[in-house]
Coordinates of N, CA and C in Angstrom, one line a residue:
X1 N 3.1 34.1 -36.7 CA 4.1 33.1 -37.5 C 5.4 34.4 -38.3
X2 N 5.4 35.2 -38.4 CA 6.3 35.6 -39.3 C 7.1 36.0 -37.6
X3 N 6.3 37.0 -37.0 CA 7.2 37.1 -35.6 C 8.2 36.4 -35.0
X4 N 7.2 35.3 -35.0 CA 7.8 33.9 -34.2 C 9.3 33.3 -35.1
X5 N 9.0 33.9 -36.6 CA 9.6 33.2 -37.2 C 11.1 33.8 -36.9
X6 N 10.9 35.4 -37.1 CA 11.8 36.6 -36.6 C 12.3 36.2 -35.5
X7 N 12.0 36.2 -34.7 CA 12.4 35.6 -33.0 C 13.0 34.4 -33.1
X8 N 13.0 33.5 -33.8 CA 13.2 32.3 -33.5 C 14.9 32.0 -34.8
X9 N 14.9 32.4 -35.8 CA 16.2 31.9 -36.5 C 16.5 33.9 -36.7
X10 N 16.2 34.7 -36.4 CA 16.3 36.3 -36.7 C 17.9 36.5 -36.4
X11 N 17.7 35.8 -35.6 CA 19.2 37.1 -34.4 C 20.8 36.3 -35.0
X12 N 21.3 37.5 -35.3 CA 22.3 37.3 -36.0 C 22.4 37.8 -37.6
X13 N 20.6 37.7 -38.0 CA 20.5 38.0 -39.4 C 19.4 39.4 -39.6
X14 N 18.9 39.8 -38.3 CA 17.9 40.9 -38.3 C 19.0 41.7 -37.0
X15 N 17.9 43.2 -37.3 CA 19.2 43.6 -36.3 C 18.8 43.4 -34.9
X16 N 19.6 43.8 -34.0 CA 18.7 43.7 -32.7 C 17.6 44.6 -31.9
X17 N 17.5 45.6 -32.8 CA 15.7 46.4 -32.3 C 15.0 45.7 -32.7
X18 N 14.9 45.1 -34.4 CA 14.0 44.4 -35.0 C 13.8 42.7 -34.2
X19 N 15.1 42.3 -33.7 CA 14.4 41.0 -32.8 C 14.2 41.1 -31.4
X20 N 14.3 42.3 -31.0 CA 13.6 42.5 -29.6 C 12.2 43.1 -30.3
X21 N 11.7 43.8 -31.2 CA 10.3 44.1 -31.3 C 9.6 43.0 -31.6
X22 N 10.4 41.8 -32.7 CA 9.8 40.8 -33.2 C 9.2 39.9 -31.8
X23 N 10.6 39.7 -30.6 CA 10.3 39.0 -29.7 C 9.1 39.7 -28.6
X24 N 8.8 41.2 -28.3 CA 8.0 41.4 -27.7 C 6.2 40.9 -28.6
X25 N 6.5 41.6 -29.4 CA 5.0 41.1 -30.2 C 4.5 39.5 -30.1
X26 N 5.4 38.6 -30.1 CA 5.1 37.5 -29.9 C 4.8 37.2 -28.7
X27 N 5.0 37.8 -27.4 CA 5.5 37.8 -25.5 C 3.7 38.1 -25.8
X28 N 3.2 39.5 -26.1 CA 2.3 40.4 -26.2 C 1.2 39.6 -26.9
X29 N 1.3 38.7 -28.1 CA 0.5 38.3 -28.9 C -0.1 36.8 -28.1
X30 N 0.9 36.2 -27.6 CA 0.8 35.2 -26.9 C -0.4 35.1 -25.7
X31 N 0.5 36.0 -25.1 CA -0.9 36.8 -23.7 C -2.1 37.6 -23.9
X32 N -2.5 38.0 -24.8 CA -3.7 38.0 -25.3 C -4.5 37.0 -25.8
X33 N -3.6 36.1 -26.5 CA -4.3 35.0 -27.2 C -4.9 34.3 -25.6
X34 N -3.7 34.0 -24.8 CA -3.9 32.8 -23.7 C -5.5 34.0 -22.7
X35 N -5.4 35.5 -22.9 CA -6.2 35.8 -21.8 C -8.0 35.6 -22.7
X36 N -8.4 35.6 -23.8 CA -8.9 35.4 -24.7 C -10.0 33.9 -24.3
X37 N -9.2 33.1 -24.6 CA -8.7 31.5 -24.5 C -9.5 31.2 -22.6
X38 N -9.0 32.0 -22.1 CA -9.2 31.6 -20.6 C -10.5 32.2 -20.1
X39 N -10.6 33.5 -20.9 CA -11.8 34.2 -20.4 C -13.2 33.1 -21.3
X40 N -13.1 32.7 -21.9 CA -14.0 31.5 -22.8 C -14.0 30.5 -21.6
X41 N -13.0 29.4 -21.5 CA -12.7 28.4 -20.4 C -13.4 28.6 -19.1
X42 N -12.9 30.0 -18.8 CA -13.5 30.2 -17.3 C -14.8 30.1 -17.2
X43 N -15.5 31.0 -18.0 CA -16.8 31.2 -18.5 C -17.7 29.9 -18.8
X44 N -17.3 29.0 -19.3 CA -18.0 28.0 -19.5 C -18.1 27.0 -18.2
X45 N -16.6 27.3 -17.5 CA -16.8 26.3 -15.9 C -17.5 27.3 -15.0
X46 N -17.4 28.4 -15.0 CA -18.3 29.5 -13.9 C -19.3 30.7 -15.2
X47 N -20.0 30.2 -15.3 CA -20.7 31.2 -16.0 C -21.6 32.3 -15.7
X48 N -21.6 33.5 -15.8 CA -22.0 34.9 -15.5 C -22.0 35.5 -15.7
X49 N -23.1 36.7 -16.4 CA -23.3 37.7 -16.7 C -24.7 37.6 -18.2
X50 N -25.1 36.4 -17.6 CA -26.1 35.7 -19.2 C -27.8 35.4 -18.0
X51 N -28.8 35.7 -19.0 CA -30.0 34.6 -18.8 C -30.3 33.7 -20.1
X52 N -31.2 33.2 -19.6 CA -31.7 32.0 -20.7 C -33.0 32.6 -21.3
X53 N -33.0 32.4 -22.7 CA -34.1 32.7 -23.1 C -34.6 32.0 -24.1
X54 N -35.5 31.3 -24.4 CA -35.4 30.0 -24.5 C -35.1 29.1 -25.2
X55 N -34.3 28.9 -24.1 CA -33.7 27.5 -23.7 C -31.7 27.7 -24.6
X56 N -31.7 29.3 -24.9 CA -30.5 29.9 -25.1 C -29.7 30.7 -24.6
X57 N -28.5 30.7 -24.6 CA -27.8 31.9 -23.3 C -27.7 33.1 -24.1
X58 N -27.4 34.2 -23.5 CA -28.2 35.6 -24.3 C -27.2 36.3 -23.5
X59 N -26.4 37.0 -23.6 CA -25.0 37.8 -22.8 C -26.0 39.4 -21.9
X60 N -25.9 39.6 -20.9 CA -26.5 41.0 -20.2 C -25.5 41.7 -19.9
X61 N -24.3 41.2 -19.6 CA -23.4 41.8 -19.2 C -21.9 41.3 -19.5
X62 N -21.0 42.2 -21.0 CA -19.9 41.9 -21.0 C -18.7 41.6 -20.1
X63 N -18.7 42.2 -19.1 CA -18.0 42.5 -18.3 C -17.8 41.8 -17.6
X64 N -19.3 41.1 -17.2 CA -19.1 39.9 -16.0 C -19.0 38.3 -16.8
X65 N -19.4 38.4 -18.4 CA -18.8 37.1 -19.0 C -17.0 37.4 -19.3
X66 N -16.9 38.1 -19.4 CA -15.3 37.9 -19.5 C -14.7 37.5 -18.2
X67 N -14.9 38.7 -17.3 CA -13.8 38.7 -16.2 C -15.2 38.2 -14.9
X68 N -14.8 36.6 -15.3 CA -16.4 36.2 -14.1 C -15.5 35.2 -12.8
X69 N -16.5 34.8 -12.5 CA -15.8 34.8 -10.7 C -14.2 33.6 -11.0
X70 N -13.9 32.4 -11.9 CA -12.6 31.8 -11.7 C -11.9 32.6 -12.8
X71 N -11.7 33.4 -13.3 CA -11.2 33.9 -14.3 C -10.0 35.2 -13.8
X72 N -10.2 35.6 -13.0 CA -8.9 36.3 -12.5 C -7.9 35.3 -11.7
X73 N -8.0 34.5 -11.4 CA -7.1 33.4 -10.4 C -7.0 31.8 -11.9
X74 N -7.3 31.8 -13.0 CA -6.8 31.0 -14.0 C -6.2 31.9 -15.2
X75 N -6.3 33.2 -15.3 CA -5.3 34.4 -15.5 C -3.8 34.4 -14.8
X76 N -4.2 34.7 -13.3 CA -2.6 34.3 -12.6 C -2.0 33.1 -12.5
X77 N -2.9 31.9 -13.1 CA -2.0 30.8 -12.7 C -1.3 30.9 -14.1
X78 N -1.9 31.4 -15.0 CA -1.4 31.1 -16.2 C -0.1 31.7 -16.5
X79 N 0.0 33.1 -16.1 CA 1.0 34.4 -16.0 C 2.3 33.5 -15.3
X80 N 2.1 33.6 -14.1 CA 3.0 33.1 -13.0 C 3.7 31.6 -13.8
X81 N 3.1 30.9 -14.2 CA 4.0 29.6 -14.9 C 4.7 30.0 -16.2
X82 N 3.9 31.1 -17.2 CA 4.6 31.5 -18.2 C 6.0 32.1 -17.7
X83 N 5.8 32.6 -16.7 CA 7.6 33.4 -16.2 C 8.5 31.9 -15.7
X84 N 7.8 31.7 -15.1 CA 8.6 30.4 -14.5 C 9.1 29.3 -15.8
X85 N 8.7 29.5 -17.0 CA 9.1 28.6 -17.5 C 10.2 29.1 -18.0
X86 N 10.2 30.8 -18.2 CA 11.3 31.6 -18.9 C 12.5 30.4 -18.7

């Protein structure tokens, strides 16, 4: 939230370098957040890397859980959409 505030209201009040760093941190943070949100949502739609023991899901391969079949398409879609909005 602090970096977002510096990015939105800091131009002319902080140095250009500080403003650039805040902007890059906001962009990186939102992309990282979107990565994990999409990984979870993709797993709910196309689960992979798990087994069911006593009626409960247990991860057997975290790589497959995070990078399940629909995740690359959803992440690509999100990244392209965010570039188009700029």
